[in-house]
PDB file of C-alpha atoms in Angstrom:
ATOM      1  CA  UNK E   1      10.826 -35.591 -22.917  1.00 89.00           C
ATOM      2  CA  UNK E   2       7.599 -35.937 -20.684  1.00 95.00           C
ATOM      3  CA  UNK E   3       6.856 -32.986 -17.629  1.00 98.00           C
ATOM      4  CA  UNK E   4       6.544 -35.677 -15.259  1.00 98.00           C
ATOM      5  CA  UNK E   5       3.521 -34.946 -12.211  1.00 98.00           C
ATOM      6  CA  UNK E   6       4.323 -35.779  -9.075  1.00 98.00           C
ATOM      7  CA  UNK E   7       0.796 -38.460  -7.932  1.00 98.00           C
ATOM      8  CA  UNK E   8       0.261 -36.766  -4.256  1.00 98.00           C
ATOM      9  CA  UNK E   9       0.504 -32.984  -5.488  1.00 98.00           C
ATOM     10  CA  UNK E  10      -0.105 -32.577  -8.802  1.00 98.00           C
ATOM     11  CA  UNK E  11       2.866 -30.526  -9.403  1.00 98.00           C
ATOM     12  CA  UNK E  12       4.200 -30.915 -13.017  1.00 98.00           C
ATOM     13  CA  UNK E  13       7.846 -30.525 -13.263  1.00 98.00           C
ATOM     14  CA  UNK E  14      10.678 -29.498 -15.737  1.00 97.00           C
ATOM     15  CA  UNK E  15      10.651 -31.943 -18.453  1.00 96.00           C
ATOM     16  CA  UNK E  16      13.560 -34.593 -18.220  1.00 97.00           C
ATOM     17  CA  UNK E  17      13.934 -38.137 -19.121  1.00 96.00           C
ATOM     18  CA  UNK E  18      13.083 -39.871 -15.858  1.00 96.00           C
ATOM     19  CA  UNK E  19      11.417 -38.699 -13.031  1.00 96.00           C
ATOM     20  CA  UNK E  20      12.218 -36.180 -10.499  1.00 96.00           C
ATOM     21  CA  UNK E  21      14.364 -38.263  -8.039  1.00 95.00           C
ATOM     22  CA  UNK E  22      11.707 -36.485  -5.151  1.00 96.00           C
ATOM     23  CA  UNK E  23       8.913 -34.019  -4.777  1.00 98.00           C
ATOM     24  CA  UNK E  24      10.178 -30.959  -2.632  1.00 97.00           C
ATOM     25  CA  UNK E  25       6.809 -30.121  -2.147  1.00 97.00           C
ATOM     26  CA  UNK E  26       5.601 -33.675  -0.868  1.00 98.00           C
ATOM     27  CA  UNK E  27       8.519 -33.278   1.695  1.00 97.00           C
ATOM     28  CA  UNK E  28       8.145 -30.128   2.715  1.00 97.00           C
ATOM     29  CA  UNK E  29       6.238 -30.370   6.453  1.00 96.00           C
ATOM     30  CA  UNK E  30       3.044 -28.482   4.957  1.00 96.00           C
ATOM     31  CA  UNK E  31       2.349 -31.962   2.799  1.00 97.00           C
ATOM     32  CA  UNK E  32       3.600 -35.192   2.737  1.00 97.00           C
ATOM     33  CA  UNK E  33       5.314 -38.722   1.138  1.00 97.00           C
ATOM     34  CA  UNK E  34       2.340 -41.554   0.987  1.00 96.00           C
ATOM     35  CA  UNK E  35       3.511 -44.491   2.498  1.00 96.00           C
ATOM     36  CA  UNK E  36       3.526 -46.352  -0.492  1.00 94.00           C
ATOM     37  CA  UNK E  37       6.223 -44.006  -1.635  1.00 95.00           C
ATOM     38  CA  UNK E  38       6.752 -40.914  -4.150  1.00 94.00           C
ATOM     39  CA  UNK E  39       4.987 -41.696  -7.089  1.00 97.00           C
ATOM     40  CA  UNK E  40       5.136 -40.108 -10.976  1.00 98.00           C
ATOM     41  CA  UNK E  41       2.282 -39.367 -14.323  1.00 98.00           C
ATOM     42  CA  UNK E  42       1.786 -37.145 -16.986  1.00 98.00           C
ATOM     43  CA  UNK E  43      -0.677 -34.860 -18.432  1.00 98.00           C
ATOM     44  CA  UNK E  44      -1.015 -37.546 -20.987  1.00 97.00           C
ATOM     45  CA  UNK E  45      -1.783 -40.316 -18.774  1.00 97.00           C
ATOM     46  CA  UNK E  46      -4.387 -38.280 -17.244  1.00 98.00           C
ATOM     47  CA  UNK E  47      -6.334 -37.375 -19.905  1.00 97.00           C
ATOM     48  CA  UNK E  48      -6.723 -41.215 -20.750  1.00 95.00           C
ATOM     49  CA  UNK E  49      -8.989 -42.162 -17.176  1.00 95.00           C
ATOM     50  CA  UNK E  50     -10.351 -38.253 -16.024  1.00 98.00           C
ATOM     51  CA  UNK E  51     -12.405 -35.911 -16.765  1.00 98.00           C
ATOM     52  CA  UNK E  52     -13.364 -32.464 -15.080  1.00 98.00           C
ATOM     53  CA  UNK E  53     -16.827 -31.624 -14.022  1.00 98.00           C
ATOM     54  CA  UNK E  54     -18.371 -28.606 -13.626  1.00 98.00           C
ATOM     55  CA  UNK E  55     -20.916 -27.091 -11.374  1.00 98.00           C
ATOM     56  CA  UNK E  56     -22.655 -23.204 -10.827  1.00 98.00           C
ATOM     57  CA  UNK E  57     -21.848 -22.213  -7.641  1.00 98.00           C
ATOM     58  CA  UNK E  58     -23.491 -18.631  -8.531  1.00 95.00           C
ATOM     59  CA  UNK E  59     -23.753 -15.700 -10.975  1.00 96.00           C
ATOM     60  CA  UNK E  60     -20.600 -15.916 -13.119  1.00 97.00           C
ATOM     61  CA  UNK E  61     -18.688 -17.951 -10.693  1.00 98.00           C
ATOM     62  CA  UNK E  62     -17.980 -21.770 -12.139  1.00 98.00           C
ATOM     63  CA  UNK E  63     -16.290 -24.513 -10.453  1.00 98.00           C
ATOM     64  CA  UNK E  64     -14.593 -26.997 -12.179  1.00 98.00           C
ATOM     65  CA  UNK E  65     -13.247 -30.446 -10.476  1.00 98.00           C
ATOM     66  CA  UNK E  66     -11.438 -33.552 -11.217  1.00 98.00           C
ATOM     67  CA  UNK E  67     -13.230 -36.871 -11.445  1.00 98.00           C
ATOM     68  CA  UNK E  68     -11.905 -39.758 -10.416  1.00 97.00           C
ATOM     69  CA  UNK E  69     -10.491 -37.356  -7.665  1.00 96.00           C
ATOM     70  CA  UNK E  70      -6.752 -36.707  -8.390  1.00 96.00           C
ATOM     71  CA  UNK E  71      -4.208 -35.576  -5.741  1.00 97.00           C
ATOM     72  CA  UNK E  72      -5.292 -33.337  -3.162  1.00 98.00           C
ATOM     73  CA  UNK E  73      -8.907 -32.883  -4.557  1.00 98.00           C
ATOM     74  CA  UNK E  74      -9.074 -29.374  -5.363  1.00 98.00           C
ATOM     75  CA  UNK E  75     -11.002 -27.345  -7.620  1.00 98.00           C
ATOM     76  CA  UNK E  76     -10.642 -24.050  -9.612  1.00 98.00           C
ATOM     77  CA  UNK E  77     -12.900 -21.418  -9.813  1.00 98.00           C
ATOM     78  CA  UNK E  78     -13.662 -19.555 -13.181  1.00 98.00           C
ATOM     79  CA  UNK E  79     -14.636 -15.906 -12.232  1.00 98.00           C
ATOM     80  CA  UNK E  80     -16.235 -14.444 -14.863  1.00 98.00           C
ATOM     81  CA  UNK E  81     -16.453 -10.609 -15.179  1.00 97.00           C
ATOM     82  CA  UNK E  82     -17.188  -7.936 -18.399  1.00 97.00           C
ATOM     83  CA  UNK E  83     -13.302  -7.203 -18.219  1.00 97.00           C
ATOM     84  CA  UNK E  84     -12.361 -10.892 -18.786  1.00 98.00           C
ATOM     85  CA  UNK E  85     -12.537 -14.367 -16.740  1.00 98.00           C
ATOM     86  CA  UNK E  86      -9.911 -15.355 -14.576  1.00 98.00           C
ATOM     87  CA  UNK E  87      -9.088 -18.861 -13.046  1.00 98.00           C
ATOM     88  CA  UNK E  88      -8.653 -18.717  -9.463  1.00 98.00           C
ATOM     89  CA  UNK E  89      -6.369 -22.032  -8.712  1.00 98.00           C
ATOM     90  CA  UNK E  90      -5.739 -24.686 -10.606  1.00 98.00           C
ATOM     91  CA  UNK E  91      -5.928 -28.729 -11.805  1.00 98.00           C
ATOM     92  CA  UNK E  92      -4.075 -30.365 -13.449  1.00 98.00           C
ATOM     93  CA  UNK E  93      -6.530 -32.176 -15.858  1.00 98.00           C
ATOM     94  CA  UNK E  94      -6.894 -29.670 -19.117  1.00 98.00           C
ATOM     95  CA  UNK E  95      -8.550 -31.579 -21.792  1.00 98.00           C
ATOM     96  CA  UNK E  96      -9.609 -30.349 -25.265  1.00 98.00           C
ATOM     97  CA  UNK E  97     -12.794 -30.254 -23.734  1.00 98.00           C
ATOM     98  CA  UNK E  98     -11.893 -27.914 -21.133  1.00 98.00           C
ATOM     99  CA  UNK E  99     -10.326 -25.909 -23.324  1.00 98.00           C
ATOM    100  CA  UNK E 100     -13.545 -25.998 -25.674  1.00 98.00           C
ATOM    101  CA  UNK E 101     -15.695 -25.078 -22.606  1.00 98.00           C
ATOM    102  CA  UNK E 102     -13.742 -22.177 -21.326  1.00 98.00           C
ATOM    103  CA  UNK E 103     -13.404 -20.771 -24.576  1.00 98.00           C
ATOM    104  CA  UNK E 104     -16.815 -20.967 -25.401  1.00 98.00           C
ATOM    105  CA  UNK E 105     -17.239 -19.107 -21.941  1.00 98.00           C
ATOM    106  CA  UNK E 106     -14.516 -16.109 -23.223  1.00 98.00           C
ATOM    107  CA  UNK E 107     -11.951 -17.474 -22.649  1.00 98.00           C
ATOM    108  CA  UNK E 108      -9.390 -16.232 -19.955  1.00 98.00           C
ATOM    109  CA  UNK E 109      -7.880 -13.208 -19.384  1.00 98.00           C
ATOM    110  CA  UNK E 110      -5.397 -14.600 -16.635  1.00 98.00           C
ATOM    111  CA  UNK E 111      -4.908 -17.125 -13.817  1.00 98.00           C
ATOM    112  CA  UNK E 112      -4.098 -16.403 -10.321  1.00 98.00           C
ATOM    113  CA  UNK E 113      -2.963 -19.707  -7.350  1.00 98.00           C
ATOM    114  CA  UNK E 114      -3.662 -19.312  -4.099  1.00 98.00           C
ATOM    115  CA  UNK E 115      -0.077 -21.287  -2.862  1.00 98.00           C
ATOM    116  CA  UNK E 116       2.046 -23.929  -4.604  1.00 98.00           C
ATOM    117  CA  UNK E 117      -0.252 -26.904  -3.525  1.00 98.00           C
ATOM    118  CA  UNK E 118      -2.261 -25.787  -6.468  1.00 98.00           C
ATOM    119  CA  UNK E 119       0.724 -24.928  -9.001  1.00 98.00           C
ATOM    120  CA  UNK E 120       0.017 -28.540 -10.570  1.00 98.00           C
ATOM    121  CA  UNK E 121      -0.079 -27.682 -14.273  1.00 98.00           C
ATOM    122  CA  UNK E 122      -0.609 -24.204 -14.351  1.00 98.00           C
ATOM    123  CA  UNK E 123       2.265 -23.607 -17.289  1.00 98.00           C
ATOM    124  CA  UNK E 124      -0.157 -26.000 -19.240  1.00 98.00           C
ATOM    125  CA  UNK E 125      -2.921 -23.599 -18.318  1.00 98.00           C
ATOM    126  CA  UNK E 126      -1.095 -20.677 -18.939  1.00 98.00           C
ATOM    127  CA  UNK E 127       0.480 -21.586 -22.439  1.00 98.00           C
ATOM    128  CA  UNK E 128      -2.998 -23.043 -23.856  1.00 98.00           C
ATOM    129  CA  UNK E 129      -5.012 -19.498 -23.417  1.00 98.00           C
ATOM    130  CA  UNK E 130      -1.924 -17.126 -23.779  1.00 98.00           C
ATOM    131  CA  UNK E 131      -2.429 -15.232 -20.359  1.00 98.00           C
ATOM    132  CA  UNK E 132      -0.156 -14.766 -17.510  1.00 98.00           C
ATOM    133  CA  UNK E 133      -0.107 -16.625 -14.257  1.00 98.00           C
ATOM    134  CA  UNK E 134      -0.102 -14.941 -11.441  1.00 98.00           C
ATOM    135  CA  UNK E 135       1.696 -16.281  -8.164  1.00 98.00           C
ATOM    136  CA  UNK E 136       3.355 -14.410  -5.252  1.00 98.00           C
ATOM    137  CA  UNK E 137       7.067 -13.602  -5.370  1.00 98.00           C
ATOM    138  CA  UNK E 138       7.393 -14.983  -1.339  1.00 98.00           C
ATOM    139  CA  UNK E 139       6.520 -18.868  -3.105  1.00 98.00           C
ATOM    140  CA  UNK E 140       8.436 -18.194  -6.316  1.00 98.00           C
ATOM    141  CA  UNK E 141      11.550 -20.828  -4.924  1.00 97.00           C
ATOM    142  CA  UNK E 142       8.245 -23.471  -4.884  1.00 98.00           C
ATOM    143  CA  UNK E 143       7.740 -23.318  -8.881  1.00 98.00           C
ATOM    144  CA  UNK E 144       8.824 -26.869 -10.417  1.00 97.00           C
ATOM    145  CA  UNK E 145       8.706 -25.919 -13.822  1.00 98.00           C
ATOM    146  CA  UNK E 146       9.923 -22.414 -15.005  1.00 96.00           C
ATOM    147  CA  UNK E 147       8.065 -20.470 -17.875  1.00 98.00           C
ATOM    148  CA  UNK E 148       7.638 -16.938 -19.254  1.00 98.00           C
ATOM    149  CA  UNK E 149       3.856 -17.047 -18.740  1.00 98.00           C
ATOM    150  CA  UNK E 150       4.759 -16.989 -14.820  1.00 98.00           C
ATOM    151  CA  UNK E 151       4.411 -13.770 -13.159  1.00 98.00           C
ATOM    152  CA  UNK E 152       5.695 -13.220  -9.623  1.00 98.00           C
ATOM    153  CA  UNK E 153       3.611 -10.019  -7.782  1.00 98.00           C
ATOM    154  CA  UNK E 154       4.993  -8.472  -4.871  1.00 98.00           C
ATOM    155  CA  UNK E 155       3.700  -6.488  -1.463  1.00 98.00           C
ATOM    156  CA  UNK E 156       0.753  -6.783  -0.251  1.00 98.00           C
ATOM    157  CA  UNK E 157      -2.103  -6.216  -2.878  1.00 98.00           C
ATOM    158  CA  UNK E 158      -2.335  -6.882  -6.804  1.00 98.00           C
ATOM    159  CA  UNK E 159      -4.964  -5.814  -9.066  1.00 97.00           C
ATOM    160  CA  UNK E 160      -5.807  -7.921 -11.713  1.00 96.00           C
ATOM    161  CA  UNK E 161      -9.130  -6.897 -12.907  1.00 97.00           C
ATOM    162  CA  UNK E 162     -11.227  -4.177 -12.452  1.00 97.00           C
ATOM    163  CA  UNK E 163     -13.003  -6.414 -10.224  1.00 97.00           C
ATOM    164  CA  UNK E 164     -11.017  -8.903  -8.265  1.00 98.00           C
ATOM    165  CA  UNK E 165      -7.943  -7.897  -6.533  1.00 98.00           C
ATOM    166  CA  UNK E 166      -5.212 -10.219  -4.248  1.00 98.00           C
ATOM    167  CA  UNK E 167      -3.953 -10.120  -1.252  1.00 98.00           C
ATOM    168  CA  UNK E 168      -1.067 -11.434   0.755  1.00 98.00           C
ATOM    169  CA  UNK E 169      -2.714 -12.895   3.577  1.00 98.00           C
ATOM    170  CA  UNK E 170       0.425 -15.459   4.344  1.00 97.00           C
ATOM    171  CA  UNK E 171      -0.412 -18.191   6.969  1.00 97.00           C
ATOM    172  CA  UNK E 172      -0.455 -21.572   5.330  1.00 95.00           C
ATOM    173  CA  UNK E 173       2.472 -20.368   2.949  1.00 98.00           C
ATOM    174  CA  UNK E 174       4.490 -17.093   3.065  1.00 97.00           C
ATOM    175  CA  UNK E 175       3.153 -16.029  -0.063  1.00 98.00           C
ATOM    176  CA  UNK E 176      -0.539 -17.542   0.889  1.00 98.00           C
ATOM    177  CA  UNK E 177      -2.971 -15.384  -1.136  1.00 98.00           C
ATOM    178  CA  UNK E 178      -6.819 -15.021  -1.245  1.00 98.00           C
ATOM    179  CA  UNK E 179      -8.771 -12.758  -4.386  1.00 98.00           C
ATOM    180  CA  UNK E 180     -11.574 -10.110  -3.280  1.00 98.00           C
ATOM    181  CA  UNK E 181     -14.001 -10.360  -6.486  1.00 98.00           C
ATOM    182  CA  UNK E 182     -15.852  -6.891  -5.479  1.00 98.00           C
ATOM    183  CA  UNK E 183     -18.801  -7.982  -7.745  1.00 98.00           C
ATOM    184  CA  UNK E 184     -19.342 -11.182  -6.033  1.00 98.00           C
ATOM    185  CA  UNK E 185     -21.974 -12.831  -4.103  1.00 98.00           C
ATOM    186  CA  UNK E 186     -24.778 -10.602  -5.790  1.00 96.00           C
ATOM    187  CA  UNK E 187     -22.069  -7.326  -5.399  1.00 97.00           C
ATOM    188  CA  UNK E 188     -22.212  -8.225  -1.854  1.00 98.00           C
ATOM    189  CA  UNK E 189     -18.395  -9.036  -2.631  1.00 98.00           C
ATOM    190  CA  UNK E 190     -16.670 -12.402  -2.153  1.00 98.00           C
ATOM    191  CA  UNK E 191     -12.977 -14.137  -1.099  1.00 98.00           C
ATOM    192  CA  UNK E 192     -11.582 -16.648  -3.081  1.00 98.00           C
ATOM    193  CA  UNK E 193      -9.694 -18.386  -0.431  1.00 98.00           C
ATOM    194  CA  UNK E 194      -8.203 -21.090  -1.679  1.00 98.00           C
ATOM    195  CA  UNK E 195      -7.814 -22.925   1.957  1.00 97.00           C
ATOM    196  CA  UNK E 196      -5.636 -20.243   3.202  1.00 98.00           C
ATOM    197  CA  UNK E 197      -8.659 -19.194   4.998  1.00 98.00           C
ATOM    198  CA  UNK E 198     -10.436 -22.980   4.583  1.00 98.00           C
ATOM    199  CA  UNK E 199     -13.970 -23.396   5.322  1.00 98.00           C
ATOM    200  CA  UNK E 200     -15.162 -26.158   7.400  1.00 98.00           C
ATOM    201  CA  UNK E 201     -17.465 -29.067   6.758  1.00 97.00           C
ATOM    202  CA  UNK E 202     -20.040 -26.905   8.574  1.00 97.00           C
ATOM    203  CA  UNK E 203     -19.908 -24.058   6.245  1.00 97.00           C
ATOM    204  CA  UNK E 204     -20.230 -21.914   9.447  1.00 97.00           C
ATOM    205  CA  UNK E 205     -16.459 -21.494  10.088  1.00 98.00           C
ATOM    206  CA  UNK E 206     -12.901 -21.460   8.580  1.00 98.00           C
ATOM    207  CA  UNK E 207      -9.844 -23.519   9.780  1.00 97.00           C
ATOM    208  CA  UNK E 208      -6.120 -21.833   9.887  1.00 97.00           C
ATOM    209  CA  UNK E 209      -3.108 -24.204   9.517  1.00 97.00           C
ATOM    210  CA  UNK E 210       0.394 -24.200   8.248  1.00 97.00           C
ATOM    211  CA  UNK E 211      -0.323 -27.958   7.690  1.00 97.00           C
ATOM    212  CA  UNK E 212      -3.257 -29.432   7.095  1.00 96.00           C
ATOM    213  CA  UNK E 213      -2.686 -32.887   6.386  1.00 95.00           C
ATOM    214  CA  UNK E 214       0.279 -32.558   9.302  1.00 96.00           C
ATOM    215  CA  UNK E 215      -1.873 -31.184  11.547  1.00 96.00           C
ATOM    216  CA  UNK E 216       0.781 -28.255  12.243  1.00 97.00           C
ATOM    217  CA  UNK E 217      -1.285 -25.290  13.441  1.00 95.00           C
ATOM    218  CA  UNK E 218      -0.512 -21.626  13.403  1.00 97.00           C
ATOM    219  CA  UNK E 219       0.455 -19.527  15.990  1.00 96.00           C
ATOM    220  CA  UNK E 220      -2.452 -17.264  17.304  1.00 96.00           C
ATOM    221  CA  UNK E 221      -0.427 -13.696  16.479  1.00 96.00           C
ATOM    222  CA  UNK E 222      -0.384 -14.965  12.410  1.00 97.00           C
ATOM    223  CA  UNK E 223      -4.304 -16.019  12.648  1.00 98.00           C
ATOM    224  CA  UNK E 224      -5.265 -12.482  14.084  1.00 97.00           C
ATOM    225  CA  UNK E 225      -3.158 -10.706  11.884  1.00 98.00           C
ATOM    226  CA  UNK E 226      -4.839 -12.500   9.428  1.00 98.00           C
ATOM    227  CA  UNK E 227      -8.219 -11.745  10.367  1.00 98.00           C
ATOM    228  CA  UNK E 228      -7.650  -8.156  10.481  1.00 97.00           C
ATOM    229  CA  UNK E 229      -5.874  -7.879   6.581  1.00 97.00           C
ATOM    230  CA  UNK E 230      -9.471  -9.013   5.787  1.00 98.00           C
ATOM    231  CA  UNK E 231     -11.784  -6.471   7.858  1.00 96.00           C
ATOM    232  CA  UNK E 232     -11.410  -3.721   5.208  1.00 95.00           C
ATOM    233  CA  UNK E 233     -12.294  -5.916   2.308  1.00 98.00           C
ATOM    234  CA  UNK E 234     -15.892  -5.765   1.240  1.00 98.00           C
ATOM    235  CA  UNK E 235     -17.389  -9.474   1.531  1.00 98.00           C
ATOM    236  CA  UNK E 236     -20.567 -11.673   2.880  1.00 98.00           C
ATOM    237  CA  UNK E 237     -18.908 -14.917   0.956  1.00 98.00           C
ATOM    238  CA  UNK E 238     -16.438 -17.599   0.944  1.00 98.00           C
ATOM    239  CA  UNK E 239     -15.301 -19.959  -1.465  1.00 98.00           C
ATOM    240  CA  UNK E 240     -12.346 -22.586  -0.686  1.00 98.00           C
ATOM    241  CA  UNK E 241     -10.449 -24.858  -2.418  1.00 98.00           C
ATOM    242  CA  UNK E 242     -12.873 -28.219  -2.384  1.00 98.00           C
ATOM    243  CA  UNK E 243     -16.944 -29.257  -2.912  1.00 97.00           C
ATOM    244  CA  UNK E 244     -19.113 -27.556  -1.241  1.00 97.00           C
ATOM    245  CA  UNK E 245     -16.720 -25.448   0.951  1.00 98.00           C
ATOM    246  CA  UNK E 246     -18.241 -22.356   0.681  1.00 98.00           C
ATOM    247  CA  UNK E 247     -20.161 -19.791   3.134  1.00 98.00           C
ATOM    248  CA  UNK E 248     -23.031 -18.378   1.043  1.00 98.00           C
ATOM    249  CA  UNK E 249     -23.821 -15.619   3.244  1.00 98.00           C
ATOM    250  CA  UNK E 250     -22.228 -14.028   6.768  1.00 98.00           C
ATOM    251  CA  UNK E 251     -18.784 -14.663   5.845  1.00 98.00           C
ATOM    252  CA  UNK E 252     -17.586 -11.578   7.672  1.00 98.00           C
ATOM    253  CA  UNK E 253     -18.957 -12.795  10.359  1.00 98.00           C
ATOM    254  CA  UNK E 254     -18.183 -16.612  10.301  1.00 98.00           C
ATOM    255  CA  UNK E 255     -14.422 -15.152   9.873  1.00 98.00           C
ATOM    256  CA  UNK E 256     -14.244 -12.948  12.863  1.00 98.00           C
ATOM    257  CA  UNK E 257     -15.904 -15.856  15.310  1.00 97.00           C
ATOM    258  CA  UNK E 258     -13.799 -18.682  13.989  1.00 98.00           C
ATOM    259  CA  UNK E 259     -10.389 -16.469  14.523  1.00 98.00           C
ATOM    260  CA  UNK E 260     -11.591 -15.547  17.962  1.00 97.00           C
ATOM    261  CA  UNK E 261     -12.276 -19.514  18.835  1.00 96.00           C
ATOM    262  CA  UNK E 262      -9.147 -20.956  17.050  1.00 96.00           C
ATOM    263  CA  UNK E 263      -7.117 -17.974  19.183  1.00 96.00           C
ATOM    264  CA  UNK E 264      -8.862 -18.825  22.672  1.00 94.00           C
ATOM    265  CA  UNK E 265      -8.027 -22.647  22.118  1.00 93.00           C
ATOM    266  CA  UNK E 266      -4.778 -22.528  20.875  1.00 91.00           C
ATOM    267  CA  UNK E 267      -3.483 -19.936  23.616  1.00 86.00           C
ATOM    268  CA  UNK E 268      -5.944 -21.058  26.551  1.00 81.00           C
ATOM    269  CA  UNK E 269      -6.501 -24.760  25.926  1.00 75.00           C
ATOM    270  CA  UNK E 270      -7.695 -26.595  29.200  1.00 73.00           C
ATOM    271  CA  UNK E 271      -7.721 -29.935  30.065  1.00 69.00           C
ATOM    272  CA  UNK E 272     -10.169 -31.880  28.130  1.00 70.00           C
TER     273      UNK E 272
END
C-alpha cells in the first residue's frame, strides 16, 4: 500500500489503501486547506517530474532544494563536519541521485527537523542512510507516520555532534527547534533556524510567528524569551528554511534589533 503525501505539506503518512480522509497538519491554524481542497501523491509520483538542486552556501554547509517547487518550498541543509554530516530539515524528494550525492559526500550520520512543517518524508530519509531522526518530544503527537528510526529528545538542549547542538527555542511550534553548528560561518558559529527564527527578504532581520501563512503573530513575552535562549550561543550567522534566507554576517545583532522592533510594534502599535 502507497504512504500517501499530503500536496500542501509534504507530510507522508502511514501507508493505507486510500488517502488520509484529511491532513491534521493542513488544518491545524499554523497552515492551511488550499481552496481547491486537500489534495494527495507519493514519493513515487514525485520522483517522475522533480528533481533537487543543490547550491554552496559556505564551507561544508550544502543546501539542497526541490525543483519544480513542491509544497511549502523549503530546503535542507547538509552540515558537514569530521564527526559525520547531518541533515538539518527535510524534503520530501529523495532520488537515487540524492542518495548517490550524499553518499559520495559521507554520507549521514543523522537528521535533525526544525518543526513538523518539515517532517515530509523524513522516515524515507531516515531508513535509506540508517541514522536516527531527531525531532522534539513537545511535536511528537504531529508525526504522521510512526518508525523506529524516530527519536523524540527532551528539555531544552541535545547534542548531536561534537559540533552542532539543538535547542528548544518553541515559538512557531512547542517543540520549535534551531541547531548551533559551533564550527560554522568560518568558526564564527552559526543557527540553523529553520523559520523558527525566519529571516526576512532583507537578510537584515528575522520574523517571529505562530503562523506564517495565517498571519497569527506571537505574543511579545514568547519573542523575548526567545531572543534571550539565543544570547549565550556563539553565532554571527543565520540560515532559514528557503533561498537565499540567510544573514552572512551580524546575526547576533540582526536578532537582538528585530526582537526589539517586532516587541515595540506588537505591544505599542499606533495608528498608522
Amino acid at each position: 500500500m502507497p504512504h500517501y503525501i499530503c500536496t500542501a505539506c509534504t507530510m507522508q503518512f502511514a501507508e493505507s489503501e486510500a488517502p488520509p480522509p484529511l491532513c491534521p497538519i493542513c488544518e491545524d491554524e499554523r497552515q492551511f486547506v488550499p481552496a481547491r481542497g486537500q489534495g494527495w501523491t507519493t514519493l513515487e509520483a514525485i520522483r517522475g517530474g522533480h528533481s533537487n538542486a543543490w547550491r554552496q552556501l559556505g564551507p561544508g554547509l550544502l543546501a539542497l532544494q526541490t525543483v519544480p517547487a513542491l509544497g511549502i518550498g523549503q530546503r535542507a541543509l547538509l552540515v558537514q563536519s569530521p564527526a559525520g554530516n547531518l541533515l538539518w530539515d527535510c524534503i520530501a524528494l529523495l532520488d537515487p541521485a540524492t542518495e548517490a550525492i550524499i553518499q559520495a559526500l559521507g554520507g549521514l550520520a543523522g537528521i535533525a527537523i526544525s518543526h513538523p512543517h518539515y517532517y515530509s518524508t523524513m522516515v524515507e530519509w531516515g531508513r535509506a542512510f540508517g541514522v536516527p531522526v531527531w525531532l522534539h518530544a513537545a511535536d511528537r503527537a504531529h508525526a504522521a507516520r510512526p518508525d523506529p528510526c524516530l527519536r523524540f529528545w527532551e528539555g531544552e538542549t541535545h547534542s548531536l555532534l561534537p559540533e552542532v547542538t539543538l535547542h528548544r527555542l518553541g515559538g512557531h511550534f512547542a517543540g520549535g527547534t534551531i541547531a548551533h553548528w559551533s564550527a560554522g560561518a568560518g568558526g564564527r558559529g552559526a543557527l540553523l533556524s529553520g523559520d523558527i527564527l525566519q529571516v526576512m527578504p532583507d537578510r537584515r532581520h528575522l520574523g517571529f510567528m505562530r503562523s506564517y501563512p495565517c498571519l497569527i503573530p506571537l505574543p511579545p513575552a514568547e519573542v523575548r524569551r526567545m531572543a534571550a535562549a539565543c544570547e549565550g550561543l556563539a553565532f554571527d550567522a543565520i540560515y532559514g528554511a528557503f533561498h537565499e534566507r540567510e544573514i552572512v554576517t551580524g546575526a547576533r545583532a540582526a536578532l537582538a534589533r528585530s526582537a526589539e522592533r517586532y516587541c515595540a510594534w506588537v505591544a505599542g502599535m499606533v495608528e498608522p
